[in-house]
Tab-separated table of C-alpha atoms in Angstrom:
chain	number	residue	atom	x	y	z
J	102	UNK	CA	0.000	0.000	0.000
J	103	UNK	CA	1.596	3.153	-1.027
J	104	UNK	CA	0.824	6.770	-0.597
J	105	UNK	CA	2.165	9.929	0.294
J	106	UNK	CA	1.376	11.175	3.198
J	107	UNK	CA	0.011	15.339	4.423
J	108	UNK	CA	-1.218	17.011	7.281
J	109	UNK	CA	-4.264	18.313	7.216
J	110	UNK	CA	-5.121	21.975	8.583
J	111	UNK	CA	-8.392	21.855	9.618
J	112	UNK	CA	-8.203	25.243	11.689
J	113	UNK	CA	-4.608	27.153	11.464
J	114	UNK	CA	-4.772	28.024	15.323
J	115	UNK	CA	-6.575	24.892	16.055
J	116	UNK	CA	-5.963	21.171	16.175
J	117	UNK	CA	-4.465	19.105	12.718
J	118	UNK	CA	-5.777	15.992	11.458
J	119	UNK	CA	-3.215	13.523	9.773
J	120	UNK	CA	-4.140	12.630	6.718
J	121	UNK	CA	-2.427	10.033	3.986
J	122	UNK	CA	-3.740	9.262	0.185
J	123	UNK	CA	-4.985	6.155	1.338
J	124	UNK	CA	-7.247	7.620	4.409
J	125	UNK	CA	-8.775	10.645	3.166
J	126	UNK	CA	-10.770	12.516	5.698
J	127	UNK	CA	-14.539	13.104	4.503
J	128	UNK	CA	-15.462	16.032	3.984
J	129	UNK	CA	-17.114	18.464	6.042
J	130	UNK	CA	-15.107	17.778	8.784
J	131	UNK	CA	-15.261	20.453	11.373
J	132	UNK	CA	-12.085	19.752	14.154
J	133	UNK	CA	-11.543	21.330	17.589
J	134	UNK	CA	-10.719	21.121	21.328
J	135	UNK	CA	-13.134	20.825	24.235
J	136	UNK	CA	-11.677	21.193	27.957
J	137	UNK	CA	-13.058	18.994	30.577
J	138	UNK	CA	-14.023	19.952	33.606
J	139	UNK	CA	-10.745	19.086	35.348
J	140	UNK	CA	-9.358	21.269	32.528
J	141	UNK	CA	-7.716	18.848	30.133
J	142	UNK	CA	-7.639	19.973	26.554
J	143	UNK	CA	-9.476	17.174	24.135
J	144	UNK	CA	-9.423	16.625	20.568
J	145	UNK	CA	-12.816	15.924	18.460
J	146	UNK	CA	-14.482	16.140	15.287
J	147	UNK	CA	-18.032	16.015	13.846
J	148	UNK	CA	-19.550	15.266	10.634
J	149	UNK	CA	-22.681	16.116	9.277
J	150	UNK	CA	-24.410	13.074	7.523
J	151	UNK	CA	-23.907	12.681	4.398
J	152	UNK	CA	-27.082	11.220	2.560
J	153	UNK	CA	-29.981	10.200	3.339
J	154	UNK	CA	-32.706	10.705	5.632
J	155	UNK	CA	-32.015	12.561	9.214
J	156	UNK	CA	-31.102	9.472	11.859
J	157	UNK	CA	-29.394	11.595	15.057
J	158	UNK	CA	-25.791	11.605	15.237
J	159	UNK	CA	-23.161	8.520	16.096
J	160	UNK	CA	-21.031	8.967	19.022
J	161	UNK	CA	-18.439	7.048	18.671
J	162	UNK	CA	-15.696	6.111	21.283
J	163	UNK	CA	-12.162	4.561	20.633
J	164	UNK	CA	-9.836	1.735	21.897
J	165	UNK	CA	-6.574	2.316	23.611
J	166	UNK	CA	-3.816	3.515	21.480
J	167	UNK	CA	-6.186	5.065	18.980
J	168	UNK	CA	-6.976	8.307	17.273
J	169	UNK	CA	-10.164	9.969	15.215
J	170	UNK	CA	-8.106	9.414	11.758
J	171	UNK	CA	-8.280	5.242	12.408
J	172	UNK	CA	-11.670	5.811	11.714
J	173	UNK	CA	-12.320	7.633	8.325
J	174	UNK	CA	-13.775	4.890	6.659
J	175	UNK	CA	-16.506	3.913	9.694
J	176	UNK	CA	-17.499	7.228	10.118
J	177	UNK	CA	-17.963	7.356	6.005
J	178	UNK	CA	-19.944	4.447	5.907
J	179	UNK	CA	-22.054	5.770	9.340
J	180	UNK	CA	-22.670	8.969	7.260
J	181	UNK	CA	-23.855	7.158	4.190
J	182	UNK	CA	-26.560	5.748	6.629
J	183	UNK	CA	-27.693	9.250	7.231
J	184	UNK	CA	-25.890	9.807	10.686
J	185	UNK	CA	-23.817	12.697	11.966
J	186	UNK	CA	-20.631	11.340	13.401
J	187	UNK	CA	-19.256	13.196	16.612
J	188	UNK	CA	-16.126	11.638	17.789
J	189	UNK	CA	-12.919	12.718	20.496
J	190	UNK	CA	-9.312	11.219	21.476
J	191	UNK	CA	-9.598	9.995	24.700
J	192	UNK	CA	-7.285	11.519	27.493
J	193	UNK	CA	-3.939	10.819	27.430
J	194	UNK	CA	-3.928	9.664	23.079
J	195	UNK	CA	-4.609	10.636	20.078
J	196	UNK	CA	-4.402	14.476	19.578
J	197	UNK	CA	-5.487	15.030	23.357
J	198	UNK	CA	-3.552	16.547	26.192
J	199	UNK	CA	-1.144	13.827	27.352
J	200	UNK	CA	-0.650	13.538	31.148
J	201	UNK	CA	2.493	12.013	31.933
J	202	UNK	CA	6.141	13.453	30.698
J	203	UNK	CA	6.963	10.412	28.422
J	204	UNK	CA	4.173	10.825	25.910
J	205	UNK	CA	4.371	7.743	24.370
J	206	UNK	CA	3.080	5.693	27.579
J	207	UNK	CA	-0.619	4.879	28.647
J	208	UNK	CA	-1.466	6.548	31.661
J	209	UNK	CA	-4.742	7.239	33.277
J	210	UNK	CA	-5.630	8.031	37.124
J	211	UNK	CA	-8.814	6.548	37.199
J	212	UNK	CA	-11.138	4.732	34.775
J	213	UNK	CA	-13.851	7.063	35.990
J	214	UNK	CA	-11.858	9.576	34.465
J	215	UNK	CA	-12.898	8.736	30.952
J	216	UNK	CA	-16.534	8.888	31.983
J	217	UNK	CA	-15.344	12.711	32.666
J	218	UNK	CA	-14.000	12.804	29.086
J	219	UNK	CA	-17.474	10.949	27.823
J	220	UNK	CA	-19.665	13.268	29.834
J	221	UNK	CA	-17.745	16.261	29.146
J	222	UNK	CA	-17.983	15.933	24.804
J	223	UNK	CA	-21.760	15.063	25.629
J	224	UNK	CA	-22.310	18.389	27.060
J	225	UNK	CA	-20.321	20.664	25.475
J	226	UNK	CA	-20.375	19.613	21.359
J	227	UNK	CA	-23.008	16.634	21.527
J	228	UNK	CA	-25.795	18.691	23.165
J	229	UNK	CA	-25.081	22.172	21.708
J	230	UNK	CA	-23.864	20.828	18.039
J	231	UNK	CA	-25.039	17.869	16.847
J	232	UNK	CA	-28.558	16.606	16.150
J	233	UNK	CA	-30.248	14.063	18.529
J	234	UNK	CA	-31.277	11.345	19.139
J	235	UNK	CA	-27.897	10.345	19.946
J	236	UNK	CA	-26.248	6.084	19.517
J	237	UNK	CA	-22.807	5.497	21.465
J	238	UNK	CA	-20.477	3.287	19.723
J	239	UNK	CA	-17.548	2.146	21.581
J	240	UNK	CA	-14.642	0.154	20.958
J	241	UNK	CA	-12.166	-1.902	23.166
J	242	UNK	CA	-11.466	0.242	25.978
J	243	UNK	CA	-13.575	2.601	24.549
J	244	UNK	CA	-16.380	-0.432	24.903
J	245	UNK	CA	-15.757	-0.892	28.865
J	246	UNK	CA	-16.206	3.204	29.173
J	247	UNK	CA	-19.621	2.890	27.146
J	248	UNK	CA	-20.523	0.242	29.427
J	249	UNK	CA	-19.624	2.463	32.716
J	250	UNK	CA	-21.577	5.677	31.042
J	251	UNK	CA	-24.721	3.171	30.599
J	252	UNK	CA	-24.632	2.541	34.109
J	253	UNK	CA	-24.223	6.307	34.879
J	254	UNK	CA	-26.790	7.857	32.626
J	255	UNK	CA	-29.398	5.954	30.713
J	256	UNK	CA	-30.677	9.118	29.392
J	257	UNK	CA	-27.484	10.018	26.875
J	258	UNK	CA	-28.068	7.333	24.770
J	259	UNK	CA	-30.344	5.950	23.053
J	260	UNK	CA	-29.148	2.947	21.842
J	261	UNK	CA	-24.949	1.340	22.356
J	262	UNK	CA	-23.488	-0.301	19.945
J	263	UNK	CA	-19.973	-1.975	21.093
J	264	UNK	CA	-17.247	-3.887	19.241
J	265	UNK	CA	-15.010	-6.004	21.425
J	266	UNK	CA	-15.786	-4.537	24.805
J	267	UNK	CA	-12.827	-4.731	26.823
J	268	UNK	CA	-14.513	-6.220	29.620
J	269	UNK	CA	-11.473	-9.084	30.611
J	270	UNK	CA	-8.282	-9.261	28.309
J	271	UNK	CA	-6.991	-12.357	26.405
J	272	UNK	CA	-5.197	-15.636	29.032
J	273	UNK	CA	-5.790	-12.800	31.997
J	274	UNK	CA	-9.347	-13.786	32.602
J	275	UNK	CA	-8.403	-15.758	36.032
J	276	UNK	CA	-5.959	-13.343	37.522
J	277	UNK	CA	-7.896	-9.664	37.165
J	278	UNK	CA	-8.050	-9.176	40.700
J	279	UNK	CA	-5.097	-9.840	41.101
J	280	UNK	CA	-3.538	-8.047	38.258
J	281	UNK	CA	-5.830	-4.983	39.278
J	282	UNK	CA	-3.990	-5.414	43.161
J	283	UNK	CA	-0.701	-5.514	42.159
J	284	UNK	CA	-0.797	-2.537	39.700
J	285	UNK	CA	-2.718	-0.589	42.538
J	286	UNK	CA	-0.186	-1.301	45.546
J	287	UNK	CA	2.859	-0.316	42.584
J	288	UNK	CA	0.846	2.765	41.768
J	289	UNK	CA	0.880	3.387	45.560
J	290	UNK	CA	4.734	2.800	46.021
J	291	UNK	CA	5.499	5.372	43.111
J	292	UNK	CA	5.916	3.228	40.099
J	293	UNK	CA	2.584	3.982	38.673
J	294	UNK	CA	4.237	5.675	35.317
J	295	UNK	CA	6.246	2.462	35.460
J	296	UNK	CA	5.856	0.868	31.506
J	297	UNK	CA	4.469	-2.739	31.357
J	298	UNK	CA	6.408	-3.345	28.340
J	299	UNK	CA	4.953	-5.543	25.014
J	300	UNK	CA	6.383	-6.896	22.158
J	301	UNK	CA	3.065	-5.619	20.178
J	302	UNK	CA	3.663	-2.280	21.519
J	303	UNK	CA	6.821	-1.363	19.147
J	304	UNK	CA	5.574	1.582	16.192
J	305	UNK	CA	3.180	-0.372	13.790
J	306	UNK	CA	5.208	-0.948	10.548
J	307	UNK	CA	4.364	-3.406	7.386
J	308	UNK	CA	6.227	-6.355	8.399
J	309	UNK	CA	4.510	-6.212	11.452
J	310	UNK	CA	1.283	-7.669	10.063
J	311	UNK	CA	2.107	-11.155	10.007
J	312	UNK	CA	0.293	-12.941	12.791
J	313	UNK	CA	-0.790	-9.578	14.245
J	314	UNK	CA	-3.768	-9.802	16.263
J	315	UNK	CA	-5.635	-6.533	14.875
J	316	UNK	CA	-6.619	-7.700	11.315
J	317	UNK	CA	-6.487	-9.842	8.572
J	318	UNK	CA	-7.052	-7.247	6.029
J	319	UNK	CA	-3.305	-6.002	4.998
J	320	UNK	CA	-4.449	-2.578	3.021
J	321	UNK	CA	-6.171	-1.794	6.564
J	322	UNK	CA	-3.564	-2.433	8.844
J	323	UNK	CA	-0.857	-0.184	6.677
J	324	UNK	CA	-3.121	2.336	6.215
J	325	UNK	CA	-2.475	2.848	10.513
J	326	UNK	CA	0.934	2.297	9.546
J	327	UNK	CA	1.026	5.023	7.148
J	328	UNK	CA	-1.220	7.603	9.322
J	329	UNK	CA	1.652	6.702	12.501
J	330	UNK	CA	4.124	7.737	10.178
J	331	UNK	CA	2.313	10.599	8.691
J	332	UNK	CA	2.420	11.956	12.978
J	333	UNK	CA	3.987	10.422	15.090
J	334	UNK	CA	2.889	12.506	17.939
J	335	UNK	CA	-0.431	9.972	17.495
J	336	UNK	CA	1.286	6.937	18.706
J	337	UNK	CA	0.601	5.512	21.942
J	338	UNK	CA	3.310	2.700	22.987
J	339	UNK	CA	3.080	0.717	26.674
J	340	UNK	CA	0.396	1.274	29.148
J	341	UNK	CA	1.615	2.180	32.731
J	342	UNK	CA	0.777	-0.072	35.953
J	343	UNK	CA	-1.688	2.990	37.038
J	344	UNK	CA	-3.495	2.499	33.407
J	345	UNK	CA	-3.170	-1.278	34.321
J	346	UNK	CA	-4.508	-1.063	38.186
J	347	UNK	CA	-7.481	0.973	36.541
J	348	UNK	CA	-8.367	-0.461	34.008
J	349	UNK	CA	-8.560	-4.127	35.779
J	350	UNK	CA	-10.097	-2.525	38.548
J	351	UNK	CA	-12.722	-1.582	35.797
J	352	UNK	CA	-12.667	-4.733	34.603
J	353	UNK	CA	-12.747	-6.703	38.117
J	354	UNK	CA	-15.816	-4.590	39.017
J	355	UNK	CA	-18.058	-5.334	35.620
J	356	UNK	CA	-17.750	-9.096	36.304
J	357	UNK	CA	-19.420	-8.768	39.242
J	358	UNK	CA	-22.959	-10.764	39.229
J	359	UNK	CA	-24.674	-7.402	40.050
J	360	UNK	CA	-23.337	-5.677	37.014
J	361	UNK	CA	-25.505	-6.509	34.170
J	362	UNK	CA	-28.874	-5.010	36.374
J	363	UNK	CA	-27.171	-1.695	36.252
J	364	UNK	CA	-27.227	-1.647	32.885
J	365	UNK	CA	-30.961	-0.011	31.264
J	366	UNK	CA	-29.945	0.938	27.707
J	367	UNK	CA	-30.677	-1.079	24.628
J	368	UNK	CA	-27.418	-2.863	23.462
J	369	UNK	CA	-26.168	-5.213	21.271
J	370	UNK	CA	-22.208	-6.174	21.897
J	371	UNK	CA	-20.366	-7.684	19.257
J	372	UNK	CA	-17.304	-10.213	20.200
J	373	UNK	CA	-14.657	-11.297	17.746
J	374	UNK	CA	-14.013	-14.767	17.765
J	375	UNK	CA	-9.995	-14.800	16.739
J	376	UNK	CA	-9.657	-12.343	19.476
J	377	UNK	CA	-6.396	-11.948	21.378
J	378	UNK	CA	-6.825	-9.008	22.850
J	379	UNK	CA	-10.372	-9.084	24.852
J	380	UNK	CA	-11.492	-12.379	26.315
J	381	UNK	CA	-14.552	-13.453	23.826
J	382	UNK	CA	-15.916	-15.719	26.647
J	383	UNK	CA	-16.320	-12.961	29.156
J	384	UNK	CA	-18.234	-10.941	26.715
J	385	UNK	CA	-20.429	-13.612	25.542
J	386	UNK	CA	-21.160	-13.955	29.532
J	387	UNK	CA	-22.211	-10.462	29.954
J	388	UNK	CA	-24.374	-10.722	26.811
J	389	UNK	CA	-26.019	-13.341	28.228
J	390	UNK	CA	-26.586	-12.078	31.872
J	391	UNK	CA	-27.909	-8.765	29.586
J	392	UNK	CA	-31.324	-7.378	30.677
J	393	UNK	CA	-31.750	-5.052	28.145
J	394	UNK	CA	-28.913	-6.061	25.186
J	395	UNK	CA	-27.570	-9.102	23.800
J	396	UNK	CA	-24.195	-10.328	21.986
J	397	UNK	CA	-23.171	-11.538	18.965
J	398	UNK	CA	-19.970	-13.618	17.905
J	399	UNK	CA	-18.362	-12.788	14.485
J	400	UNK	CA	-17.148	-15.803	13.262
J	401	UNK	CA	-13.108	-15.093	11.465
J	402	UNK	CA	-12.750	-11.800	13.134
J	403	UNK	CA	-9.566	-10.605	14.864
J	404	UNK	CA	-10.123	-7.408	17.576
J	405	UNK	CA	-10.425	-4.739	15.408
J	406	UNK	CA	-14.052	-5.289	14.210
J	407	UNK	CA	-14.059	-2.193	12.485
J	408	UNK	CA	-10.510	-2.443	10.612
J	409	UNK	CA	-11.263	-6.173	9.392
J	410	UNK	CA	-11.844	-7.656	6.053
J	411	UNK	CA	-14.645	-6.467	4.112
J	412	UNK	CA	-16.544	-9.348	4.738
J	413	UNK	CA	-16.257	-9.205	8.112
J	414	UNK	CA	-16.853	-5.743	7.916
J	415	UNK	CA	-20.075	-6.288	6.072
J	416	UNK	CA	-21.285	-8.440	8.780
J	417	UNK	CA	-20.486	-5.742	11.552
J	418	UNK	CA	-22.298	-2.956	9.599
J	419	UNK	CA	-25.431	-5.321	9.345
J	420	UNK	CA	-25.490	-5.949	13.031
J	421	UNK	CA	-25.341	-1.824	12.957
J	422	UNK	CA	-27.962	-1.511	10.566
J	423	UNK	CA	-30.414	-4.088	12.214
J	424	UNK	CA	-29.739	-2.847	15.436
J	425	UNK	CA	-29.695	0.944	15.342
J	426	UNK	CA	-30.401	2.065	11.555
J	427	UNK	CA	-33.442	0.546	11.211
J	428	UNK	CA	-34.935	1.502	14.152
J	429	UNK	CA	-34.409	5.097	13.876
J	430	UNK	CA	-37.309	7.516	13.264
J	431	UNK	CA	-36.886	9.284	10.034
């Protein structure tokens, strides 16, 4: 996959999206920053739709590591459908504030802190900017916050829509508690910016792709190649032990039997079943402990639902369709 590669000004005195021949951003892109209310500065974008009848706008939420230009072609093929797309970096990636001084580690307080981040873009450009009714869709990590703002609010949302839902992670399922106790009682000794360092967490290049655990589709994974290269300030390397005793905390706390009852919003959760990332089994355990959702399991697909093959792909954007698009009032 070849392509040169520019950086696109959106705003001079604003925020930049990276942009490469092979991952054009759609147009009518508007890009700026939002500042939470513990005053970090985030990065989003919106979208009107595209064609169409009016369907509300798609919120849509990302995975650790990842950035609004991974997603150029989903939010094309949501706008097709006749959605607005509104989507943000998270804290601490992307082309948001970063919080630690090496800026290429994961690092996060709390996990409640990206319900700030979620809560925050929902006031301040969902509310005021986009059309309603709104749909969260939510990724990975991005997957386990959606699940935490269903709990919080049932009133945001609509409808969630989740691929992969980091609710346990891949031959950890046994140990999260105590995973999530270690990392805390590090954090608590100082060495919570400590790196827990992975061979998959090197810069993406080409020859990675063999036996990665993203995506079978080759054009797909060098296009994030290309857009890393394109700016590098978007790469996200190692997570921390503080992103590690948080996020397993997280994790820990949704597997609790009481869990699913806290949960009020229509949602369907899709699992990959090559997945080496998440834990497919804990999701398909949620799903079916689900009051108001259910789960589906994509047979084929690595962890990157949305960055698989097009027939995978295909089979994602039906579950959308059947789920949310066709139940929207037009």
């Amino acid at each position: 996959m070849q392509g040169s590669s520019v950086t696109a000004l959106v705003d001079p005195n604003g925020p930049k999206l990276a942009v490469t021949a092979n991952n054009p951003v759609p147009e009518g892109v508007r890009v700026g920053f939002f500042t939470t209310s513990d005053k970090l500065r985030l990065r989003y974008a919106i979208w009107p739709k595209s064609a169409g009848p009016h369907r509300g706008t798609v919120c849509l939420v990302q995975g650790r590591t990842e950035y609004i230009e991974k997603y150029f072609e989903t939010v094309a093929d949501f706008r097709a459908r006749g959605f607005a797309v509104a989507t943000f970096d998270w804290r601490g990636q992307g082309g948001s504030e970063r919080l630690i001084g090496n800026p290429t580690l994961g690092y996060v307080d709390k996990f409640d802190d990206y319900w700030t981040d979620l809560r925050c873009f929902h006031a301040e450009i969902l509310l005021p900017d986009c059309p309603p009714p709104f749909y969260l869709v939510g990724h990975s990590m991005g997957g386990l916050a959606s699940l935490y703002a269903a709990t919080r609010d049932r009133m945001m949302f609509d409808r969630v829509f989740l691929s992969a839902p980091m609710v346990s992670l891949y031959k950890m399922e046994q140990a999260m508690k105590r995973w999530a106790l270690f990392a805390e009682v590090a954090s608590f000794v100082g060495l919570g910016k400590v790196p827990v360092a992975r061979k998959g967490d090197r810069r993406p290049d080409e020859a990675m792709f063999v036996n990665n655990p993203l995506t079978s589709d080759v054009l797909r994974y060098n296009r994030m190649v290309e857009t890393i290269r394109a700016d590098d300030g978007l790469y996200l390397g190692s997570p921390t032990l503080r992103w590690l005793a948080a996020s397993m905390r997280a994790m820990a706390d949704a597997a609790h039997d009481s869990f699913p009852a806290t949960l009020k919003i229509p949602m369907l959760m899709l699992a990959a079943a090559r997945d080496e990332i998440v834990y497919t089994p804990a999701i398909e355990a949620l799903g079916l402990r689900l009051r108001t959702g259910r789960h589906m399991v994509i047979p084929g697909a690595r962890h990157e639902l949305f960055m698989e093959n097009d027939s995978i792909r295909g089979q994602v954007l039906a579950a959308f369709d059947a789920f949310i698009t066709d139940q929207t009032r037009v």
